[in-house]
Amino acid sequence: MTDLFSVLPKGTEAVEEFIWNLRGTYTILIVTHNMAQARRASEECIFMLMGKVVEHTATETMLVTPRNRGTADYIEGRNG
């Protein structure tokens, strides 16, 4: 994973690397509006809008081929 983190600020890199090191031992929940960070730091994503779960799936699936139009609009910058 070192190559993935080589362009990040040191603080962000340290936190995301720490999260990956805990994978499999703990369930970690992070909240971010940064799609690049969501891709780097998670295996699953939940997209919520107005307090309701809109979509929950594997991160890569959601970010590449979201099932819900609202999710796609947010990811592509049309909403939010």
PDB file of N, CA, C and O in Angstrom:
ATOM      1  N   MET A   1       0.810  -1.192   0.000  1.00  0.00           N
ATOM      2  CA  MET A   1       0.000   0.000   0.000  1.00  0.00           C
ATOM      3  C   MET A   1       0.859   1.265   0.000  1.00  0.00           C
ATOM      4  O   MET A   1       0.331   2.336  -0.170  1.00  0.00           O
ATOM      5  N   THR A   2       2.123   1.166   0.191  1.00  0.00           N
ATOM      6  CA  THR A   2       2.973   2.340   0.276  1.00  0.00           C
ATOM      7  C   THR A   2       2.868   3.215  -0.969  1.00  0.00           C
ATOM      8  O   THR A   2       2.796   4.427  -0.869  1.00  0.00           O
ATOM      9  N   ASP A   3       2.832   2.639  -2.171  1.00  0.00           N
ATOM     10  CA  ASP A   3       2.728   3.431  -3.392  1.00  0.00           C
ATOM     11  C   ASP A   3       1.457   4.261  -3.418  1.00  0.00           C
ATOM     12  O   ASP A   3       1.459   5.395  -3.872  1.00  0.00           O
ATOM     13  N   LEU A   4       0.363   3.686  -2.938  1.00  0.00           N
ATOM     14  CA  LEU A   4      -0.918   4.375  -2.913  1.00  0.00           C
ATOM     15  C   LEU A   4      -0.844   5.628  -2.055  1.00  0.00           C
ATOM     16  O   LEU A   4      -1.434   6.644  -2.361  1.00  0.00           O
ATOM     17  N   PHE A   5      -0.086   5.561  -0.979  1.00  0.00           N
ATOM     18  CA  PHE A   5      -0.032   6.662  -0.031  1.00  0.00           C
ATOM     19  C   PHE A   5       1.080   7.667  -0.322  1.00  0.00           C
ATOM     20  O   PHE A   5       1.211   8.654   0.366  1.00  0.00           O
ATOM     21  N   SER A   6       1.890   7.444  -1.338  1.00  0.00           N
ATOM     22  CA  SER A   6       3.083   8.264  -1.548  1.00  0.00           C
ATOM     23  C   SER A   6       2.785   9.725  -1.862  1.00  0.00           C
ATOM     24  O   SER A   6       3.646  10.572  -1.668  1.00  0.00           O
ATOM     25  N   VAL A   7       1.607  10.058  -2.338  1.00  0.00           N
ATOM     26  CA  VAL A   7       1.294  11.442  -2.687  1.00  0.00           C
ATOM     27  C   VAL A   7       0.435  12.153  -1.642  1.00  0.00           C
ATOM     28  O   VAL A   7       0.066  13.297  -1.834  1.00  0.00           O
ATOM     29  N   LEU A   8       0.144  11.499  -0.536  1.00  0.00           N
ATOM     30  CA  LEU A   8      -0.718  12.084   0.487  1.00  0.00           C
ATOM     31  C   LEU A   8       0.082  12.877   1.510  1.00  0.00           C
ATOM     32  O   LEU A   8       1.243  12.576   1.765  1.00  0.00           O
ATOM     33  N   PRO A   9      -0.548  13.887   2.122  1.00  0.00           N
ATOM     34  CA  PRO A   9       0.094  14.541   3.260  1.00  0.00           C
ATOM     35  C   PRO A   9       0.391  13.498   4.343  1.00  0.00           C
ATOM     36  O   PRO A   9      -0.346  12.509   4.483  1.00  0.00           O
ATOM     37  N   LYS A  10       1.438  13.705   5.099  1.00  0.00           N
ATOM     38  CA  LYS A  10       1.893  12.711   6.085  1.00  0.00           C
ATOM     39  C   LYS A  10       0.818  12.340   7.099  1.00  0.00           C
ATOM     40  O   LYS A  10       0.678  11.178   7.460  1.00  0.00           O
ATOM     41  N   GLY A  11       0.041  13.304   7.585  1.00  0.00           N
ATOM     42  CA  GLY A  11      -0.999  13.001   8.570  1.00  0.00           C
ATOM     43  C   GLY A  11      -2.086  12.106   7.995  1.00  0.00           C
ATOM     44  O   GLY A  11      -2.496  11.127   8.620  1.00  0.00           O
ATOM     45  N   THR A  12      -2.544  12.423   6.790  1.00  0.00           N
ATOM     46  CA  THR A  12      -3.561  11.616   6.117  1.00  0.00           C
ATOM     47  C   THR A  12      -3.022  10.219   5.852  1.00  0.00           C
ATOM     48  O   THR A  12      -3.706   9.225   6.092  1.00  0.00           O
ATOM     49  N   GLU A  13      -1.807  10.163   5.380  1.00  0.00           N
ATOM     50  CA  GLU A  13      -1.172   8.870   5.103  1.00  0.00           C
ATOM     51  C   GLU A  13      -1.107   8.016   6.359  1.00  0.00           C
ATOM     52  O   GLU A  13      -1.447   6.827   6.332  1.00  0.00           O
ATOM     53  N   ALA A  14      -0.715   8.598   7.480  1.00  0.00           N
ATOM     54  CA  ALA A  14      -0.575   7.843   8.723  1.00  0.00           C
ATOM     55  C   ALA A  14      -1.923   7.295   9.192  1.00  0.00           C
ATOM     56  O   ALA A  14      -2.027   6.132   9.589  1.00  0.00           O
ATOM     57  N   VAL A  15      -2.956   8.113   9.131  1.00  0.00           N
ATOM     58  CA  VAL A  15      -4.284   7.672   9.567  1.00  0.00           C
ATOM     59  C   VAL A  15      -4.818   6.564   8.668  1.00  0.00           C
ATOM     60  O   VAL A  15      -5.311   5.538   9.157  1.00  0.00           O
ATOM     61  N   GLU A  16      -4.710   6.740   7.360  1.00  0.00           N
ATOM     62  CA  GLU A  16      -5.232   5.727   6.442  1.00  0.00           C
ATOM     63  C   GLU A  16      -4.445   4.425   6.537  1.00  0.00           C
ATOM     64  O   GLU A  16      -5.027   3.338   6.478  1.00  0.00           O
ATOM     65  N   GLU A  17      -3.152   4.508   6.722  1.00  0.00           N
ATOM     66  CA  GLU A  17      -2.344   3.304   6.892  1.00  0.00           C
ATOM     67  C   GLU A  17      -2.718   2.594   8.194  1.00  0.00           C
ATOM     68  O   GLU A  17      -2.819   1.366   8.247  1.00  0.00           O
ATOM     69  N   PHE A  18      -2.965   3.356   9.242  1.00  0.00           N
ATOM     70  CA  PHE A  18      -3.399   2.797  10.522  1.00  0.00           C
ATOM     71  C   PHE A  18      -4.724   2.057  10.371  1.00  0.00           C
ATOM     72  O   PHE A  18      -4.896   0.946  10.883  1.00  0.00           O
ATOM     73  N   ILE A  19      -5.652   2.666   9.637  1.00  0.00           N
ATOM     74  CA  ILE A  19      -6.946   2.020   9.390  1.00  0.00           C
ATOM     75  C   ILE A  19      -6.743   0.676   8.698  1.00  0.00           C
ATOM     76  O   ILE A  19      -7.323  -0.334   9.090  1.00  0.00           O
ATOM     77  N   TRP A  20      -5.909   0.647   7.653  1.00  0.00           N
ATOM     78  CA  TRP A  20      -5.678  -0.607   6.926  1.00  0.00           C
ATOM     79  C   TRP A  20      -4.997  -1.653   7.804  1.00  0.00           C
ATOM     80  O   TRP A  20      -5.265  -2.848   7.682  1.00  0.00           O
ATOM     81  N   ASN A  21      -4.135  -1.235   8.718  1.00  0.00           N
ATOM     82  CA  ASN A  21      -3.471  -2.183   9.605  1.00  0.00           C
ATOM     83  C   ASN A  21      -4.438  -2.817  10.601  1.00  0.00           C
ATOM     84  O   ASN A  21      -4.191  -3.917  11.081  1.00  0.00           O
ATOM     85  N   LEU A  22      -5.520  -2.149  10.909  1.00  0.00           N
ATOM     86  CA  LEU A  22      -6.523  -2.683  11.840  1.00  0.00           C
ATOM     87  C   LEU A  22      -7.589  -3.529  11.147  1.00  0.00           C
ATOM     88  O   LEU A  22      -8.404  -4.164  11.807  1.00  0.00           O
ATOM     89  N   ARG A  23      -7.563  -3.534   9.823  1.00  0.00           N
ATOM     90  CA  ARG A  23      -8.550  -4.288   9.049  1.00  0.00           C
ATOM     91  C   ARG A  23      -8.515  -5.759   9.452  1.00  0.00           C
ATOM     92  O   ARG A  23      -7.464  -6.336   9.633  1.00  0.00           O
ATOM     93  N   GLY A  24      -9.670  -6.345   9.604  1.00  0.00           N
ATOM     94  CA  GLY A  24      -9.770  -7.749   9.978  1.00  0.00           C
ATOM     95  C   GLY A  24      -9.818  -7.957  11.476  1.00  0.00           C
ATOM     96  O   GLY A  24     -10.255  -9.001  11.945  1.00  0.00           O
ATOM     97  N   THR A  25      -9.349  -6.977  12.246  1.00  0.00           N
ATOM     98  CA  THR A  25      -9.386  -7.064  13.705  1.00  0.00           C
ATOM     99  C   THR A  25     -10.548  -6.258  14.262  1.00  0.00           C
ATOM    100  O   THR A  25     -11.208  -6.677  15.196  1.00  0.00           O
ATOM    101  N   TYR A  26     -10.778  -5.092  13.671  1.00  0.00           N
ATOM    102  CA  TYR A  26     -11.820  -4.186  14.135  1.00  0.00           C
ATOM    103  C   TYR A  26     -12.665  -3.723  12.958  1.00  0.00           C
ATOM    104  O   TYR A  26     -12.198  -3.679  11.829  1.00  0.00           O
ATOM    105  N   THR A  27     -13.893  -3.340  13.273  1.00  0.00           N
ATOM    106  CA  THR A  27     -14.727  -2.650  12.298  1.00  0.00           C
ATOM    107  C   THR A  27     -14.542  -1.161  12.545  1.00  0.00           C
ATOM    108  O   THR A  27     -14.720  -0.695  13.667  1.00  0.00           O
ATOM    109  N   ILE A  28     -14.158  -0.445  11.520  1.00  0.00           N
ATOM    110  CA  ILE A  28     -13.900   0.981  11.658  1.00  0.00           C
ATOM    111  C   ILE A  28     -14.865   1.740  10.758  1.00  0.00           C
ATOM    112  O   ILE A  28     -15.016   1.413   9.584  1.00  0.00           O
ATOM    113  N   LEU A  29     -15.483   2.739  11.314  1.00  0.00           N
ATOM    114  CA  LEU A  29     -16.410   3.585  10.571  1.00  0.00           C
ATOM    115  C   LEU A  29     -15.769   4.958  10.402  1.00  0.00           C
ATOM    116  O   LEU A  29     -15.342   5.572  11.370  1.00  0.00           O
ATOM    117  N   ILE A  30     -15.652   5.398   9.171  1.00  0.00           N
ATOM    118  CA  ILE A  30     -15.178   6.755   8.919  1.00  0.00           C
ATOM    119  C   ILE A  30     -16.246   7.482   8.123  1.00  0.00           C
ATOM    120  O   ILE A  30     -17.008   6.868   7.379  1.00  0.00           O
ATOM    121  N   VAL A  31     -16.294   8.774   8.298  1.00  0.00           N
ATOM    122  CA  VAL A  31     -17.221   9.613   7.546  1.00  0.00           C
ATOM    123  C   VAL A  31     -16.375  10.577   6.740  1.00  0.00           C
ATOM    124  O   VAL A  31     -15.526  11.270   7.295  1.00  0.00           O
ATOM    125  N   THR A  32     -16.591  10.608   5.437  1.00  0.00           N
ATOM    126  CA  THR A  32     -15.832  11.515   4.585  1.00  0.00           C
ATOM    127  C   THR A  32     -16.694  11.971   3.420  1.00  0.00           C
ATOM    128  O   THR A  32     -17.607  11.259   3.009  1.00  0.00           O
ATOM    129  N   HIS A  33     -16.412  13.158   2.939  1.00  0.00           N
ATOM    130  CA  HIS A  33     -17.039  13.644   1.715  1.00  0.00           C
ATOM    131  C   HIS A  33     -16.051  13.573   0.567  1.00  0.00           C
ATOM    132  O   HIS A  33     -16.350  13.987  -0.540  1.00  0.00           O
ATOM    133  N   ASN A  34     -14.882  13.044   0.855  1.00  0.00           N
ATOM    134  CA  ASN A  34     -13.799  12.963  -0.120  1.00  0.00           C
ATOM    135  C   ASN A  34     -13.838  11.584  -0.787  1.00  0.00           C
ATOM    136  O   ASN A  34     -13.500  10.583  -0.174  1.00  0.00           O
ATOM    137  N   MET A  35     -14.252  11.550  -2.044  1.00  0.00           N
ATOM    138  CA  MET A  35     -14.407  10.273  -2.738  1.00  0.00           C
ATOM    139  C   MET A  35     -13.073   9.539  -2.888  1.00  0.00           C
ATOM    140  O   MET A  35     -13.023   8.311  -2.812  1.00  0.00           O
ATOM    141  N   ALA A  36     -11.992  10.257  -3.089  1.00  0.00           N
ATOM    142  CA  ALA A  36     -10.681   9.613  -3.191  1.00  0.00           C
ATOM    143  C   ALA A  36     -10.315   8.942  -1.872  1.00  0.00           C
ATOM    144  O   ALA A  36      -9.803   7.818  -1.855  1.00  0.00           O
ATOM    145  N   GLN A  37     -10.606   9.605  -0.763  1.00  0.00           N
ATOM    146  CA  GLN A  37     -10.315   8.999   0.531  1.00  0.00           C
ATOM    147  C   GLN A  37     -11.210   7.792   0.782  1.00  0.00           C
ATOM    148  O   GLN A  37     -10.753   6.773   1.291  1.00  0.00           O
ATOM    149  N   ALA A  38     -12.464   7.880   0.412  1.00  0.00           N
ATOM    150  CA  ALA A  38     -13.370   6.738   0.569  1.00  0.00           C
ATOM    151  C   ALA A  38     -12.829   5.532  -0.195  1.00  0.00           C
ATOM    152  O   ALA A  38     -12.832   4.409   0.306  1.00  0.00           O
ATOM    153  N   ARG A  39     -12.333   5.764  -1.395  1.00  0.00           N
ATOM    154  CA  ARG A  39     -11.774   4.681  -2.208  1.00  0.00           C
ATOM    155  C   ARG A  39     -10.535   4.074  -1.542  1.00  0.00           C
ATOM    156  O   ARG A  39     -10.366   2.874  -1.511  1.00  0.00           O
ATOM    157  N   ARG A  40      -9.663   4.921  -1.010  1.00  0.00           N
ATOM    158  CA  ARG A  40      -8.421   4.445  -0.399  1.00  0.00           C
ATOM    159  C   ARG A  40      -8.645   3.744   0.926  1.00  0.00           C
ATOM    160  O   ARG A  40      -7.952   2.790   1.256  1.00  0.00           O
ATOM    161  N   ALA A  41      -9.605   4.220   1.721  1.00  0.00           N
ATOM    162  CA  ALA A  41      -9.688   3.808   3.120  1.00  0.00           C
ATOM    163  C   ALA A  41     -10.818   2.845   3.441  1.00  0.00           C
ATOM    164  O   ALA A  41     -11.039   2.541   4.606  1.00  0.00           O
ATOM    165  N   SER A  42     -11.545   2.351   2.438  1.00  0.00           N
ATOM    166  CA  SER A  42     -12.676   1.489   2.785  1.00  0.00           C
ATOM    167  C   SER A  42     -12.854   0.331   1.822  1.00  0.00           C
ATOM    168  O   SER A  42     -12.401   0.371   0.683  1.00  0.00           O
ATOM    169  N   GLU A  43     -13.516  -0.680   2.328  1.00  0.00           N
ATOM    170  CA  GLU A  43     -13.905  -1.830   1.510  1.00  0.00           C
ATOM    171  C   GLU A  43     -15.383  -1.763   1.164  1.00  0.00           C
ATOM    172  O   GLU A  43     -15.811  -2.288   0.155  1.00  0.00           O
ATOM    173  N   GLU A  44     -16.170  -1.127   2.032  1.00  0.00           N
ATOM    174  CA  GLU A  44     -17.604  -0.949   1.822  1.00  0.00           C
ATOM    175  C   GLU A  44     -17.946   0.518   2.015  1.00  0.00           C
ATOM    176  O   GLU A  44     -17.316   1.205   2.805  1.00  0.00           O
ATOM    177  N   CYS A  45     -18.964   0.977   1.304  1.00  0.00           N
ATOM    178  CA  CYS A  45     -19.444   2.358   1.451  1.00  0.00           C
ATOM    179  C   CYS A  45     -20.948   2.364   1.664  1.00  0.00           C
ATOM    180  O   CYS A  45     -21.670   1.521   1.131  1.00  0.00           O
ATOM    181  N   ILE A  46     -21.368   3.343   2.422  1.00  0.00           N
ATOM    182  CA  ILE A  46     -22.791   3.632   2.587  1.00  0.00           C
ATOM    183  C   ILE A  46     -22.976   5.077   2.170  1.00  0.00           C
ATOM    184  O   ILE A  46     -22.291   5.961   2.674  1.00  0.00           O
ATOM    185  N   PHE A  47     -23.877   5.320   1.236  1.00  0.00           N
ATOM    186  CA  PHE A  47     -24.220   6.682   0.849  1.00  0.00           C
ATOM    187  C   PHE A  47     -25.530   7.029   1.526  1.00  0.00           C
ATOM    188  O   PHE A  47     -26.521   6.315   1.384  1.00  0.00           O
ATOM    189  N   MET A  48     -25.508   8.135   2.283  1.00  0.00           N
ATOM    190  CA  MET A  48     -26.701   8.597   2.982  1.00  0.00           C
ATOM    191  C   MET A  48     -27.072   9.975   2.472  1.00  0.00           C
ATOM    192  O   MET A  48     -26.201  10.779   2.148  1.00  0.00           O
ATOM    193  N   LEU A  49     -28.356  10.230   2.418  1.00  0.00           N
ATOM    194  CA  LEU A  49     -28.868  11.529   1.989  1.00  0.00           C
ATOM    195  C   LEU A  49     -30.032  11.888   2.897  1.00  0.00           C
ATOM    196  O   LEU A  49     -30.970  11.083   3.044  1.00  0.00           O
ATOM    197  N   MET A  50     -29.950  13.056   3.524  1.00  0.00           N
ATOM    198  CA  MET A  50     -31.001  13.525   4.427  1.00  0.00           C
ATOM    199  C   MET A  50     -31.289  12.507   5.530  1.00  0.00           C
ATOM    200  O   MET A  50     -32.443  12.272   5.895  1.00  0.00           O
ATOM    201  N   GLY A  51     -30.243  11.856   6.043  1.00  0.00           N
ATOM    202  CA  GLY A  51     -30.374  10.926   7.155  1.00  0.00           C
ATOM    203  C   GLY A  51     -30.860   9.538   6.792  1.00  0.00           C
ATOM    204  O   GLY A  51     -31.086   8.712   7.669  1.00  0.00           O
ATOM    205  N   LYS A  52     -31.013   9.257   5.526  1.00  0.00           N
ATOM    206  CA  LYS A  52     -31.495   7.940   5.093  1.00  0.00           C
ATOM    207  C   LYS A  52     -30.433   7.237   4.259  1.00  0.00           C
ATOM    208  O   LYS A  52     -29.752   7.861   3.447  1.00  0.00           O
ATOM    209  N   VAL A  53     -30.321   5.915   4.455  1.00  0.00           N
ATOM    210  CA  VAL A  53     -29.389   5.123   3.658  1.00  0.00           C
ATOM    211  C   VAL A  53     -29.946   4.995   2.251  1.00  0.00           C
ATOM    212  O   VAL A  53     -31.059   4.517   2.049  1.00  0.00           O
ATOM    213  N   VAL A  54     -29.179   5.439   1.275  1.00  0.00           N
ATOM    214  CA  VAL A  54     -29.581   5.379  -0.122  1.00  0.00           C
ATOM    215  C   VAL A  54     -28.979   4.142  -0.781  1.00  0.00           C
ATOM    216  O   VAL A  54     -29.645   3.456  -1.546  1.00  0.00           O
ATOM    217  N   GLU A  55     -27.719   3.862  -0.451  1.00  0.00           N
ATOM    218  CA  GLU A  55     -27.027   2.732  -1.080  1.00  0.00           C
ATOM    219  C   GLU A  55     -25.928   2.233  -0.151  1.00  0.00           C
ATOM    220  O   GLU A  55     -25.248   3.017   0.502  1.00  0.00           O
ATOM    221  N   HIS A  56     -25.761   0.912  -0.095  1.00  0.00           N
ATOM    222  CA  HIS A  56     -24.707   0.280   0.697  1.00  0.00           C
ATOM    223  C   HIS A  56     -24.158  -0.882  -0.116  1.00  0.00           C
ATOM    224  O   HIS A  56     -24.878  -1.828  -0.422  1.00  0.00           O
ATOM    225  N   THR A  57     -22.877  -0.793  -0.466  1.00  0.00           N
ATOM    226  CA  THR A  57     -22.266  -1.834  -1.291  1.00  0.00           C
ATOM    227  C   THR A  57     -20.746  -1.744  -1.191  1.00  0.00           C
ATOM    228  O   THR A  57     -20.221  -0.887  -0.484  1.00  0.00           O
ATOM    229  N   ALA A  58     -20.047  -2.602  -1.906  1.00  0.00           N
ATOM    230  CA  ALA A  58     -18.587  -2.538  -1.959  1.00  0.00           C
ATOM    231  C   ALA A  58     -18.163  -1.176  -2.502  1.00  0.00           C
ATOM    232  O   ALA A  58     -18.801  -0.638  -3.403  1.00  0.00           O
ATOM    233  N   THR A  59     -17.100  -0.626  -1.950  1.00  0.00           N
ATOM    234  CA  THR A  59     -16.642   0.715  -2.329  1.00  0.00           C
ATOM    235  C   THR A  59     -16.438   0.848  -3.833  1.00  0.00           C
ATOM    236  O   THR A  59     -16.956   1.778  -4.454  1.00  0.00           O
ATOM    237  N   GLU A  60     -15.680  -0.055  -4.428  1.00  0.00           N
ATOM    238  CA  GLU A  60     -15.406   0.048  -5.864  1.00  0.00           C
ATOM    239  C   GLU A  60     -16.686  -0.012  -6.687  1.00  0.00           C
ATOM    240  O   GLU A  60     -16.833   0.711  -7.666  1.00  0.00           O
ATOM    241  N   THR A  61     -17.614  -0.867  -6.289  1.00  0.00           N
ATOM    242  CA  THR A  61     -18.886  -0.960  -7.003  1.00  0.00           C
ATOM    243  C   THR A  61     -19.631   0.363  -6.931  1.00  0.00           C
ATOM    244  O   THR A  61     -20.111   0.874  -7.940  1.00  0.00           O
ATOM    245  N   MET A  62     -19.711   0.923  -5.728  1.00  0.00           N
ATOM    246  CA  MET A  62     -20.450   2.170  -5.568  1.00  0.00           C
ATOM    247  C   MET A  62     -19.801   3.313  -6.342  1.00  0.00           C
ATOM    248  O   MET A  62     -20.494   4.102  -6.988  1.00  0.00           O
ATOM    249  N   LEU A  63     -18.490   3.409  -6.294  1.00  0.00           N
ATOM    250  CA  LEU A  63     -17.826   4.549  -6.925  1.00  0.00           C
ATOM    251  C   LEU A  63     -17.725   4.425  -8.439  1.00  0.00           C
ATOM    252  O   LEU A  63     -17.594   5.426  -9.135  1.00  0.00           O
ATOM    253  N   VAL A  64     -17.808   3.197  -8.963  1.00  0.00           N
ATOM    254  CA  VAL A  64     -17.697   2.995 -10.410  1.00  0.00           C
ATOM    255  C   VAL A  64     -19.072   2.821 -11.056  1.00  0.00           C
ATOM    256  O   VAL A  64     -19.343   3.411 -12.098  1.00  0.00           O
ATOM    257  N   THR A  65     -19.933   2.017 -10.450  1.00  0.00           N
ATOM    258  CA  THR A  65     -21.252   1.749 -11.027  1.00  0.00           C
ATOM    259  C   THR A  65     -22.338   1.799  -9.946  1.00  0.00           C
ATOM    260  O   THR A  65     -22.909   0.770  -9.589  1.00  0.00           O
ATOM    261  N   PRO A  66     -22.622   2.989  -9.414  1.00  0.00           N
ATOM    262  CA  PRO A  66     -23.661   3.077  -8.385  1.00  0.00           C
ATOM    263  C   PRO A  66     -25.014   2.658  -8.938  1.00  0.00           C
ATOM    264  O   PRO A  66     -25.304   2.885 -10.115  1.00  0.00           O
ATOM    265  N   ARG A  67     -25.832   2.055  -8.084  1.00  0.00           N
ATOM    266  CA  ARG A  67     -27.160   1.602  -8.507  1.00  0.00           C
ATOM    267  C   ARG A  67     -28.190   2.719  -8.447  1.00  0.00           C
ATOM    268  O   ARG A  67     -29.171   2.695  -9.172  1.00  0.00           O
ATOM    269  N   ASN A  68     -27.975   3.685  -7.565  1.00  0.00           N
ATOM    270  CA  ASN A  68     -28.963   4.726  -7.331  1.00  0.00           C
ATOM    271  C   ASN A  68     -28.558   6.028  -8.023  1.00  0.00           C
ATOM    272  O   ASN A  68     -27.403   6.430  -7.968  1.00  0.00           O
ATOM    273  N   ARG A  69     -29.504   6.701  -8.617  1.00  0.00           N
ATOM    274  CA  ARG A  69     -29.236   7.955  -9.329  1.00  0.00           C
ATOM    275  C   ARG A  69     -28.708   9.029  -8.382  1.00  0.00           C
ATOM    276  O   ARG A  69     -27.807   9.789  -8.716  1.00  0.00           O
ATOM    277  N   GLY A  70     -29.257   9.088  -7.164  1.00  0.00           N
ATOM    278  CA  GLY A  70     -28.789  10.066  -6.181  1.00  0.00           C
ATOM    279  C   GLY A  70     -27.337   9.840  -5.807  1.00  0.00           C
ATOM    280  O   GLY A  70     -26.569  10.797  -5.643  1.00  0.00           O
ATOM    281  N   THR A  71     -26.933   8.590  -5.686  1.00  0.00           N
ATOM    282  CA  THR A  71     -25.537   8.263  -5.400  1.00  0.00           C
ATOM    283  C   THR A  71     -24.656   8.712  -6.550  1.00  0.00           C
ATOM    284  O   THR A  71     -23.622   9.358  -6.351  1.00  0.00           O
ATOM    285  N   ALA A  72     -25.054   8.391  -7.763  1.00  0.00           N
ATOM    286  CA  ALA A  72     -24.277   8.778  -8.942  1.00  0.00           C
ATOM    287  C   ALA A  72     -24.156  10.296  -9.038  1.00  0.00           C
ATOM    288  O   ALA A  72     -23.072  10.819  -9.328  1.00  0.00           O
ATOM    289  N   ASP A  73     -25.242  11.010  -8.774  1.00  0.00           N
ATOM    290  CA  ASP A  73     -25.213  12.468  -8.828  1.00  0.00           C
ATOM    291  C   ASP A  73     -24.209  13.025  -7.826  1.00  0.00           C
ATOM    292  O   ASP A  73     -23.462  13.951  -8.135  1.00  0.00           O
ATOM    293  N   TYR A  74     -24.169  12.459  -6.624  1.00  0.00           N
ATOM    294  CA  TYR A  74     -23.230  12.945  -5.616  1.00  0.00           C
ATOM    295  C   TYR A  74     -21.789  12.645  -6.022  1.00  0.00           C
ATOM    296  O   TYR A  74     -20.923  13.518  -5.967  1.00  0.00           O
ATOM    297  N   ILE A  75     -21.531  11.427  -6.419  1.00  0.00           N
ATOM    298  CA  ILE A  75     -20.178  11.021  -6.788  1.00  0.00           C
ATOM    299  C   ILE A  75     -19.654  11.870  -7.954  1.00  0.00           C
ATOM    300  O   ILE A  75     -18.485  12.242  -7.987  1.00  0.00           O
ATOM    301  N   GLU A  76     -20.519  12.172  -8.888  1.00  0.00           N
ATOM    302  CA  GLU A  76     -20.115  12.933 -10.073  1.00  0.00           C
ATOM    303  C   GLU A  76     -20.179  14.451  -9.870  1.00  0.00           C
ATOM    304  O   GLU A  76     -19.952  15.220 -10.793  1.00  0.00           O
ATOM    305  N   GLY A  77     -20.516  14.871  -8.653  1.00  0.00           N
ATOM    306  CA  GLY A  77     -20.493  16.296  -8.325  1.00  0.00           C
ATOM    307  C   GLY A  77     -21.719  17.080  -8.739  1.00  0.00           C
ATOM    308  O   GLY A  77     -21.703  18.312  -8.729  1.00  0.00           O
ATOM    309  N   ARG A  78     -22.807  16.415  -9.090  1.00  0.00           N
ATOM    310  CA  ARG A  78     -24.027  17.121  -9.479  1.00  0.00           C
ATOM    311  C   ARG A  78     -24.908  17.448  -8.286  1.00  0.00           C
ATOM    312  O   ARG A  78     -25.850  18.212  -8.406  1.00  0.00           O
ATOM    313  N   ASN A  79     -24.623  16.838  -7.134  1.00  0.00           N
ATOM    314  CA  ASN A  79     -25.423  17.046  -5.933  1.00  0.00           C
ATOM    315  C   ASN A  79     -24.468  17.036  -4.738  1.00  0.00           C
ATOM    316  O   ASN A  79     -23.669  16.152  -4.589  1.00  0.00           O
ATOM    317  N   GLY A  80     -24.583  18.038  -3.887  1.00  0.00           N
ATOM    318  CA  GLY A  80     -23.771  18.045  -2.671  1.00  0.00           C
ATOM    319  C   GLY A  80     -22.696  18.955  -2.679  1.00  0.00           C
ATOM    320  O   GLY A  80     -21.819  19.474  -2.873  1.00  0.00           O
TER     321      GLY A  80
END
